Structure formats: C-alpha cells, structure tokens
Short mmCIF file of C-alpha atoms in Angstrom, two decimals:
data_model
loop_
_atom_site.label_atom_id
_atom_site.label_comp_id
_atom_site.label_asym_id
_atom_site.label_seq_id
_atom_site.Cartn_x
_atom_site.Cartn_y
_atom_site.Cartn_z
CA UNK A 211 7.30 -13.89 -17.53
CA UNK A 212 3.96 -12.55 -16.38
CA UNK A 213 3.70 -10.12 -13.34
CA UNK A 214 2.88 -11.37 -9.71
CA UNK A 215 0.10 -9.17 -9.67
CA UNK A 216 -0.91 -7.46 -12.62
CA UNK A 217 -4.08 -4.19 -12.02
CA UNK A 218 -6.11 -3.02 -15.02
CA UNK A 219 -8.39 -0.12 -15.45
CA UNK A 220 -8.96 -0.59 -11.62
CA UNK A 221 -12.05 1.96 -10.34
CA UNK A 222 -13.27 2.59 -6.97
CA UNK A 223 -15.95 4.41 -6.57
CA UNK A 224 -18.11 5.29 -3.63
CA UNK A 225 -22.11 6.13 -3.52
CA UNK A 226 -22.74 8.19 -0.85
CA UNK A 227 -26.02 10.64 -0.32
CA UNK A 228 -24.02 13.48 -0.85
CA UNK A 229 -22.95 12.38 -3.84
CA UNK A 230 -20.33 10.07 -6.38
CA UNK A 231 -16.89 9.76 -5.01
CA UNK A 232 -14.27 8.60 -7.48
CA UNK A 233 -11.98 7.14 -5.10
CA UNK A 234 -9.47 4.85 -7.68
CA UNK A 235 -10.26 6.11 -11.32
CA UNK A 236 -8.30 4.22 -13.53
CA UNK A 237 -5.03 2.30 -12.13
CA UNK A 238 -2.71 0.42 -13.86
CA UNK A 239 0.37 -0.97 -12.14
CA UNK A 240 1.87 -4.41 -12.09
CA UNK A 241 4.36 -6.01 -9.46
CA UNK A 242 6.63 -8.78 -9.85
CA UNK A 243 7.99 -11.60 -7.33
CA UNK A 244 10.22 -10.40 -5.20
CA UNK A 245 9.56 -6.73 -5.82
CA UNK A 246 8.68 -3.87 -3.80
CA UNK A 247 6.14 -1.12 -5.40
CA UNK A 248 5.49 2.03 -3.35
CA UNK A 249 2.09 3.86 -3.96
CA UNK A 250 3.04 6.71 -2.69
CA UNK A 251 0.07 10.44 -2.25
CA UNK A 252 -1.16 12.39 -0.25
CA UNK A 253 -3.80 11.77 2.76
CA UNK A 254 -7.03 10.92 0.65
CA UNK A 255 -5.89 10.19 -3.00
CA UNK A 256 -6.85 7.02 -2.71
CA UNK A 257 -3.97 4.44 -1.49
CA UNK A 258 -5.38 2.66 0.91
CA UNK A 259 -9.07 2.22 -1.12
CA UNK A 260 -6.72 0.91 -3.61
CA UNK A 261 -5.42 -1.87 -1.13
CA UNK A 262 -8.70 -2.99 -0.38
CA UNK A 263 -9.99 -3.12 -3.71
CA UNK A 264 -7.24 -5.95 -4.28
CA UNK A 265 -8.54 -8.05 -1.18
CA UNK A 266 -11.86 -7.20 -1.97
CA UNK A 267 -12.53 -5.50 1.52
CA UNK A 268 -14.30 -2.14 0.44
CA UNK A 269 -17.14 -2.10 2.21
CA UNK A 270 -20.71 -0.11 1.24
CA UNK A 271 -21.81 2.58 -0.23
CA UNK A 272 -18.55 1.94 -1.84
CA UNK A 273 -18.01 -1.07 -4.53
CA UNK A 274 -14.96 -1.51 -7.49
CA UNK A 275 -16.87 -0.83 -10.35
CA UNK A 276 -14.40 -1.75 -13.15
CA UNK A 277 -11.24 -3.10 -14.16
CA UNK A 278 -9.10 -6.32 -13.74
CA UNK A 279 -7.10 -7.81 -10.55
CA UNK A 280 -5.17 -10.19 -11.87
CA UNK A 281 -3.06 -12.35 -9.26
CA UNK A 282 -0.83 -15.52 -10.89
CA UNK A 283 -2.89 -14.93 -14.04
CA UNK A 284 -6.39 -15.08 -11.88
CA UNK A 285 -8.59 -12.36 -11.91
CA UNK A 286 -9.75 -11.76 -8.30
CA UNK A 287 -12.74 -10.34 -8.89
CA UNK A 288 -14.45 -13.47 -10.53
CA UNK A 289 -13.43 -15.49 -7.51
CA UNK A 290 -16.70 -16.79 -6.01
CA UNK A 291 -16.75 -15.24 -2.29
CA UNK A 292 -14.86 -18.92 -0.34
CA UNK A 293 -11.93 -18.89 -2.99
CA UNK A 294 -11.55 -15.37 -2.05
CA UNK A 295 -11.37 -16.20 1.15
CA UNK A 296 -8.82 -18.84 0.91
CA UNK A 297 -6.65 -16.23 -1.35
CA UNK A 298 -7.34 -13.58 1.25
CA UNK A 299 -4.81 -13.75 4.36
CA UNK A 300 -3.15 -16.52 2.59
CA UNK A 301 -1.60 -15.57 -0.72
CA UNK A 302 -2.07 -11.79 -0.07
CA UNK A 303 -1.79 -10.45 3.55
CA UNK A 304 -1.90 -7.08 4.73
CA UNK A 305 -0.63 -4.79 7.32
CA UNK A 306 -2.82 -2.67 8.61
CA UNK A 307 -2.46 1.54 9.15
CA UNK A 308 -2.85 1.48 13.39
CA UNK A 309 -1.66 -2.07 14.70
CA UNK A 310 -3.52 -1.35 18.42
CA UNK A 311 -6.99 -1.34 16.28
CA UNK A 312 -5.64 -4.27 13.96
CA UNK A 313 -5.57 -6.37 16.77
CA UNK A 314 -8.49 -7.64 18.86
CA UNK A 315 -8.52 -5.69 22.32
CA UNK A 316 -10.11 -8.43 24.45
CA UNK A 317 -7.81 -11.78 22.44
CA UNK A 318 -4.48 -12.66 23.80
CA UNK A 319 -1.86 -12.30 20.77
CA UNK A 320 -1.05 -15.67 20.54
CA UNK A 321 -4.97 -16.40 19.68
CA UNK A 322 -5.07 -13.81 16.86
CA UNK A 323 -2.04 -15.47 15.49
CA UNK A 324 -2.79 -18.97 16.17
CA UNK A 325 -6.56 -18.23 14.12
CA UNK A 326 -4.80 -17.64 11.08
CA UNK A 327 -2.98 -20.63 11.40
CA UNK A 328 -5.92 -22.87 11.99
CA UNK A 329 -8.19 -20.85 9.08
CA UNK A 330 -5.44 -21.35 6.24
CA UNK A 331 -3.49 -24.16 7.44
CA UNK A 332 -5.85 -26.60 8.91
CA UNK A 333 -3.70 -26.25 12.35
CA UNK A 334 -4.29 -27.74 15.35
CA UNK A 335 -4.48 -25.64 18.32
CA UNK A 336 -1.29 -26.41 19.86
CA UNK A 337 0.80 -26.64 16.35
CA UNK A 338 -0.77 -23.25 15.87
CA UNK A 339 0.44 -21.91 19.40
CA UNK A 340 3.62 -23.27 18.39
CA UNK A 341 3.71 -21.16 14.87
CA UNK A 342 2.78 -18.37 16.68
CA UNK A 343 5.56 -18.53 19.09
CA UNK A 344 7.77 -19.16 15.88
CA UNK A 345 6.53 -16.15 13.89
CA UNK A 346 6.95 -13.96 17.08
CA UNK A 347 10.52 -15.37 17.21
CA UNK A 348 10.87 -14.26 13.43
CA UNK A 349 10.10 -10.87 13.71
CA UNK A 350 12.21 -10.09 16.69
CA UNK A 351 10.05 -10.15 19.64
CA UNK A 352 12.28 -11.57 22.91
CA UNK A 353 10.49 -14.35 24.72
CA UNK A 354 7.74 -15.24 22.75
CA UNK A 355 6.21 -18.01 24.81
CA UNK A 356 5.58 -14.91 27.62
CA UNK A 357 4.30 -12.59 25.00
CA UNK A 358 1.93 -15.45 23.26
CA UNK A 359 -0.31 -14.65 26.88
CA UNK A 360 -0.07 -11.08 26.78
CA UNK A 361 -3.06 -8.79 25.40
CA UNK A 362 -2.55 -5.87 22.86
CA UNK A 363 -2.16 -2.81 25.35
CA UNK A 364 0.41 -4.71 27.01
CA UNK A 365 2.89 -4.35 23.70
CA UNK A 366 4.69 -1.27 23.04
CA UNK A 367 3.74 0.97 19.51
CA UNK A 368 6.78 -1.29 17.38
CA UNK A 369 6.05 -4.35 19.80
CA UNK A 370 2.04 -4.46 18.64
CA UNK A 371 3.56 -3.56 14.79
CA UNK A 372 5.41 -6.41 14.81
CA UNK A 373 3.05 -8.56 16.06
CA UNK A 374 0.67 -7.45 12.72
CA UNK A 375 3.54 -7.99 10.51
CA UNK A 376 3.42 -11.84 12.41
CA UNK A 377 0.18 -12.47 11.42
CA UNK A 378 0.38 -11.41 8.07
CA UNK A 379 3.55 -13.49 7.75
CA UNK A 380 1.57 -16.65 9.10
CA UNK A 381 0.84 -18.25 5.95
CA UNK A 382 3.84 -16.99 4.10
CA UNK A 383 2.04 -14.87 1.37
CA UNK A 384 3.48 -14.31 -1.94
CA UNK A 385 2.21 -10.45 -1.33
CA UNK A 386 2.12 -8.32 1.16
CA UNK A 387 0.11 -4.92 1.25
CA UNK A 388 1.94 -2.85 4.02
CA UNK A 389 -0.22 0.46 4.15
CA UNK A 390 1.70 3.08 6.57
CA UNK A 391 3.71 -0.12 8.19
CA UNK A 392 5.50 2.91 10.15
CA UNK A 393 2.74 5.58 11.03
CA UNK A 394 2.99 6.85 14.71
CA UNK A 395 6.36 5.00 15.35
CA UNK A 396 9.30 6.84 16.66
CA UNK A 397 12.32 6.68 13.99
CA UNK A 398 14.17 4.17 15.72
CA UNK A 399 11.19 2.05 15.54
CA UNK A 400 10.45 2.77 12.11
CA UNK A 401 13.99 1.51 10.84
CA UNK A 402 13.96 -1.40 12.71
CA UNK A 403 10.45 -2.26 11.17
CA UNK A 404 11.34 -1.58 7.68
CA UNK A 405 14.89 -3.46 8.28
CA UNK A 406 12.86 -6.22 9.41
CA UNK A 407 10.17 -6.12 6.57
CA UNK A 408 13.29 -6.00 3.84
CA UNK A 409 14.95 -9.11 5.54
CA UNK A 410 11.78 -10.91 5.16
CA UNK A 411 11.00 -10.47 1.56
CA UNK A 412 14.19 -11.47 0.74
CA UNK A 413 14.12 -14.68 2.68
CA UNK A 414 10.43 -15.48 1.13
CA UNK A 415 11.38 -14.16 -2.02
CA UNK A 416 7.94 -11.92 -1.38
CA UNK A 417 6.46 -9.32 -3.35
CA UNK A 418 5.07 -5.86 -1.90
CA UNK A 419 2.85 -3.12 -2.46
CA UNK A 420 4.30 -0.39 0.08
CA UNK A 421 1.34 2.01 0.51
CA UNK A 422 3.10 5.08 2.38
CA UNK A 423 3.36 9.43 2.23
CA UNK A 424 7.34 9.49 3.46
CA UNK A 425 9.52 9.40 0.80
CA UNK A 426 12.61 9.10 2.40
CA UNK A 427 11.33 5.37 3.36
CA UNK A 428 10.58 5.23 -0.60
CA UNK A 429 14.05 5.81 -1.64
CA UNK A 430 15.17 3.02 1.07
CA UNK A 431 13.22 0.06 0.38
CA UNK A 432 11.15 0.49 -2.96
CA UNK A 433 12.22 -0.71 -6.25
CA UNK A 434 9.22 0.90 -8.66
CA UNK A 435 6.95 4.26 -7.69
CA UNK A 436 3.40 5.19 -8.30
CA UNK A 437 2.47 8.75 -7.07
CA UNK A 438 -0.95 9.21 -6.91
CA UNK A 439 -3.12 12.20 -6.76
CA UNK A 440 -6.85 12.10 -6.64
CA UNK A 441 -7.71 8.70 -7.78
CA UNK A 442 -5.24 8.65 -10.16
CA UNK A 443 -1.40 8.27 -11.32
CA UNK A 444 0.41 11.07 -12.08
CA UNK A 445 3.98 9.18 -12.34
CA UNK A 446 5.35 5.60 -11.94
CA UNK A 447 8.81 4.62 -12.65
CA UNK A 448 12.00 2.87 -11.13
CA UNK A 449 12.54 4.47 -7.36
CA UNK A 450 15.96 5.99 -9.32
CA UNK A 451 14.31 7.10 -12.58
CA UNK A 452 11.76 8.92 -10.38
CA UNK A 453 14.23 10.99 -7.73
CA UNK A 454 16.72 11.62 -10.03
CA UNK A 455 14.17 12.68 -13.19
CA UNK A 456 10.55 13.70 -11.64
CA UNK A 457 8.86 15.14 -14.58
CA UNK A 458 5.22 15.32 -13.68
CA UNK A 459 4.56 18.79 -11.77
CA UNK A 460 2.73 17.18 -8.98
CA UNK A 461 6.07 15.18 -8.56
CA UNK A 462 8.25 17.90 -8.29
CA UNK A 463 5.87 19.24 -6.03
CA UNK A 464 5.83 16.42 -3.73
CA UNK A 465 10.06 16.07 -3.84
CA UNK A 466 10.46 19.60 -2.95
CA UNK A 467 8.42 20.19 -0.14
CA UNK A 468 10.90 17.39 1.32
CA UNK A 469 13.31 19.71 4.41
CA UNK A 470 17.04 19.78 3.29
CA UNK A 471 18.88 19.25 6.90
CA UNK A 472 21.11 22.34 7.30
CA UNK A 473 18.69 24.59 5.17
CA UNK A 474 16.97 26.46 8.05
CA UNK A 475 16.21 29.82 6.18
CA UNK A 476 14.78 27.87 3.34
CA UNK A 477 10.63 27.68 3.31
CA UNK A 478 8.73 25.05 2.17
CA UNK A 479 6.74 24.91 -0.96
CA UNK A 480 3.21 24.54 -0.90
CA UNK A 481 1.33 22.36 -3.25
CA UNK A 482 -1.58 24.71 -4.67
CA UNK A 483 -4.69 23.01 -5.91
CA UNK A 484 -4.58 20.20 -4.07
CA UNK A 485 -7.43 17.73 -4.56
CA UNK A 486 -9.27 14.92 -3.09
CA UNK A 487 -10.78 12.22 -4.74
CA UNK A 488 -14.53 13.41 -6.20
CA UNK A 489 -17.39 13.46 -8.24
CA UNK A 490 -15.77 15.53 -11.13
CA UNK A 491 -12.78 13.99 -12.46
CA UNK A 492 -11.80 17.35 -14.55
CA UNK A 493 -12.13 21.09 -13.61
CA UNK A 494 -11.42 20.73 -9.81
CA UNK A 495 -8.44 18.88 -9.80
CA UNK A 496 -4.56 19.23 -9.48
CA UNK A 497 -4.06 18.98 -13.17
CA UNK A 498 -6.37 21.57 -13.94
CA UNK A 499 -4.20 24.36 -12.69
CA UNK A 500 -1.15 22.85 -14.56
CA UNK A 501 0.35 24.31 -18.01
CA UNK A 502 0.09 21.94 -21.28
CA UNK A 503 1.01 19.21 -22.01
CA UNK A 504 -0.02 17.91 -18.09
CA UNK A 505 -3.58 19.74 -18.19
CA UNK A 506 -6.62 18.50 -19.57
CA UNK A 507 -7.77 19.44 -22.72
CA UNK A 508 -11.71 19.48 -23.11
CA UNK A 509 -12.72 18.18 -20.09
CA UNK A 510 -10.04 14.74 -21.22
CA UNK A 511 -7.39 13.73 -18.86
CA UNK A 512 -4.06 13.08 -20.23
CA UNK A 513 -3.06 9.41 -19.96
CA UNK A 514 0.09 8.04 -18.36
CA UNK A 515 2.42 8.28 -21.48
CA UNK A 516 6.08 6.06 -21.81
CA UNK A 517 8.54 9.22 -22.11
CA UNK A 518 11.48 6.62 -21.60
CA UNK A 519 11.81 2.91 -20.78
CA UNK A 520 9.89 2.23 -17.97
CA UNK A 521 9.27 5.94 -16.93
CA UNK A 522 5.46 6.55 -17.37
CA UNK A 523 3.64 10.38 -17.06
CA UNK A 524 0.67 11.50 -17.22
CA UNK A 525 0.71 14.13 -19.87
CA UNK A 526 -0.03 14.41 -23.83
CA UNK A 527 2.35 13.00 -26.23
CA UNK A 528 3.80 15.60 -28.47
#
C-alpha cells in the first residue's frame, strides 16, 4: 500500500540580496496513515521551511524549486491554487510554533474556529458555533460555551495551545503538521498536550509529521525519525533503530549532548561545525569536518544509504 504522504527530491530554496539560501536540499521521507514521523534538527536546518513547503505556504524571496509532494497519490504542487486551498486546512492542518500569534488578537476563539468550519464544511454560523464548542470539548478545555466568547490573551500558554490544536482538528485532517506543538510550555503542560495529541490520532486514525528539537518527546510519541542538519538528512529510521543504533556522527552528537539525571560532574558535548542552511552545500558544512565514509568526497555529498532494513545514513557505501 502506498504512503499517506510520500516527499521526493523536495528543495527549498530562498533568493535573498545577500545571496542563495538552500533551505531544504533534497528530502525524501514518506509517512503512512496512522503514523507519527518526527523531523527532528537543530534551530535553522530547515524543519519548519520543510512544513510549509508541503502546504505550499513559503512565502517570497523564497519558492520550492524541485521535487514531488505527493499526498493520496496527488502531487501537491500541480494543484491549481483553489484545490490547494480546499486540501489546505482540510486534509492537512497544522499547528503552529507560538499559539498567542496563531490566533487572531482582536477575534473571539469561537470565530477563528467557527471560520474553518464554514470555509471547509459549508457550515452555518450557528452549526459552526456548535462545532466549535464540540472541538473545545475534545481537546479538554472546561466550559466551552464560556470560552467560545473569550479572546486569545484571556487563555493560559496550554489553554491558547489547545485551542490551535482545535482548529486544526476542525475538519478532521488525515495529517497533521505539529511544528514545536510544546515550545514555551511548562512540562506539565507539555505532557498533557502531547497525551492529548496521541489520543487523537488514534481515535482519527491520523497521520503526523512531528516537527520538534527535544528528543525525549521523540522517543515518547514518534514511530519513524528524520534528523536533519542543514537542509538535509543525515539519518532516518524507526524511533528504536535510531536510539538504540545512531550511526551518523551528527546523531551521536545530537543523543549525547542529552543531560543524564544524576550525572552532575559530567559536561556536555558540544557539536563543532555546526551549520545553517546556505549557499554552498559542501565545504562549510557539518559533514565536512567528519572522517570518511560520512564526508564529502570532491565537493559530492554522500547520499542517505540503507545500512539495514529501514535504517537509512547518509554516508558512502563501502
């Protein structure tokens, strides 16, 4: 059976006056129903350019330049602009990084909700009030009626997350992009969120693409791994395979600059050549200050290489 979502070749690149910036050079990944993927990097390597390359949000001087988006066999980037739209909120949501500048400052919530309602479902205004209060209910937000007349800085950090999560739920996608679903959340919060966001794909039988930098909230809720470094993959297997057998450097790296609780004498590795996202793909990059067989070799990246089933590195073959 095919893949839910199925990226090819996928390149990102920006055109700015100070130059070409390769944000996404290259990705290949596929997710199936029900599945959770984590894309998981450093501030900068590209995750969340890689999100909206997928919903076709990247806005100028950047533009995907190559490669294929296929979604239930469709490529997305042939869609003309309203099929996109229809796809767009609908079939894919997303959850946004900061959920007070996701939602509209001066709309009550039950308005932003309700508008997603009408858009993809044709609603009228008081079924989609009544969806909203629903969805609300869903996610675990006490007295939703009240909280349908409230604005945005009336919500709490988790209250305001959960109220994104809502509106991405609306239409009951068959993906959902959750890019840092947990950033500036207290711990407590952040379980309850991810709890929440588990419970839900398993009800709607939902595929996601967990764009995140904690690992620990990898090896929870993800069932495959991407790491990405500059634009590109360095390592994408089963969340098992990968903690239990990291093989690329940048890997290793990332895993052992993780604190050990109880270790307080112990200092943290730093990862040396770190690199953003550029105009030259090879001589000012991570992999350029690795040993053979992850370096490149005459200016030529290694490609991502099947060492075992399902376990894919970026590195020569022997």
């Amino acid at each position: 059976m095919s893949p839910l979502l199925d990226v090819r070749n996928l390149m990102t690149y920006f055109f700015t006056t100070a130059g070409l910036v390769k944000a996404v050079r290259g990705l290949e990944f596929s997710i199936d129903r029900g599945e959770t993927l984590a894309l998981v990097g450093e501030s900068g390597c590209g995750k969340s350019v890689t999100a909206l390359s997928l919903l076709r949000l990247v806005q100028p001087p950047g533009r995907v330049v190559e490669g294929e988006l296929l979604f239930q066999g469709e490529d997305l980037r042939r869609l003309p602009p309203n099929e996109m739209r229809r796809v767009r909120g609908n079939r894919i949501s997303m959850v946004f990084q900061e959920p007070m500048t996701a939602l509209n400052p001066v709309l009550t919530i039950g308005e932003q909700i309700a508008e997603v309602l009408r858009l993809h479902r044709a609603a009228s205004r008081q079924e989609a009030l009544t969806g909203a209060a629903d969805l609300l209910q869903q996610v675990g937000i006490g007295d939703p009626h009240l909280r349908l007349r409230e604005y945005p800085h009336q919500l709490s950090g988790g209250m305001r997350q959960r109220v994104v999560i809502a509106m991405a739920l609306a239409c009951a996608p068959d993906l959902l992009i959750a890019d840092e679903p947990t950033t500036a959340l207290d711990v407590t919060i952040q379980a309850q969120i991810l709890d929440l966001l588990e419970q839900l794909k398993e009800q709607q039988k939902m595929a996601t693409l967990l764009i995140t930098h904690d690992l620990g909230i990898v090896a929870e809720t993800a069932d495959k791994v991407a790491i990405m470094n500059a634009g590109l993959i360095m390592e994408y297997a089963p969340t098992a395979t990968l903690f239990s057998r990291p093989t690329h450097p940048y890997t290793q790296g990332l895993l052992a600059c993780i604190p050990r609780l109880g270790d307080k004498r112990h200092r943290l590795p730093i990862i040396t050549n770190r690199s953003q996202s550029g105009e030259t793909p090879v001589g000012q990059s991570f992999l350029d200050g690795l040993n053979p067989p992850f370096a490149p070799v005459r200016n030529k990246l290694p490609s991502l290489v099947e060492i075992e089933p399902n376990h894919f590195v970026r590195c020569w073959r022997d």
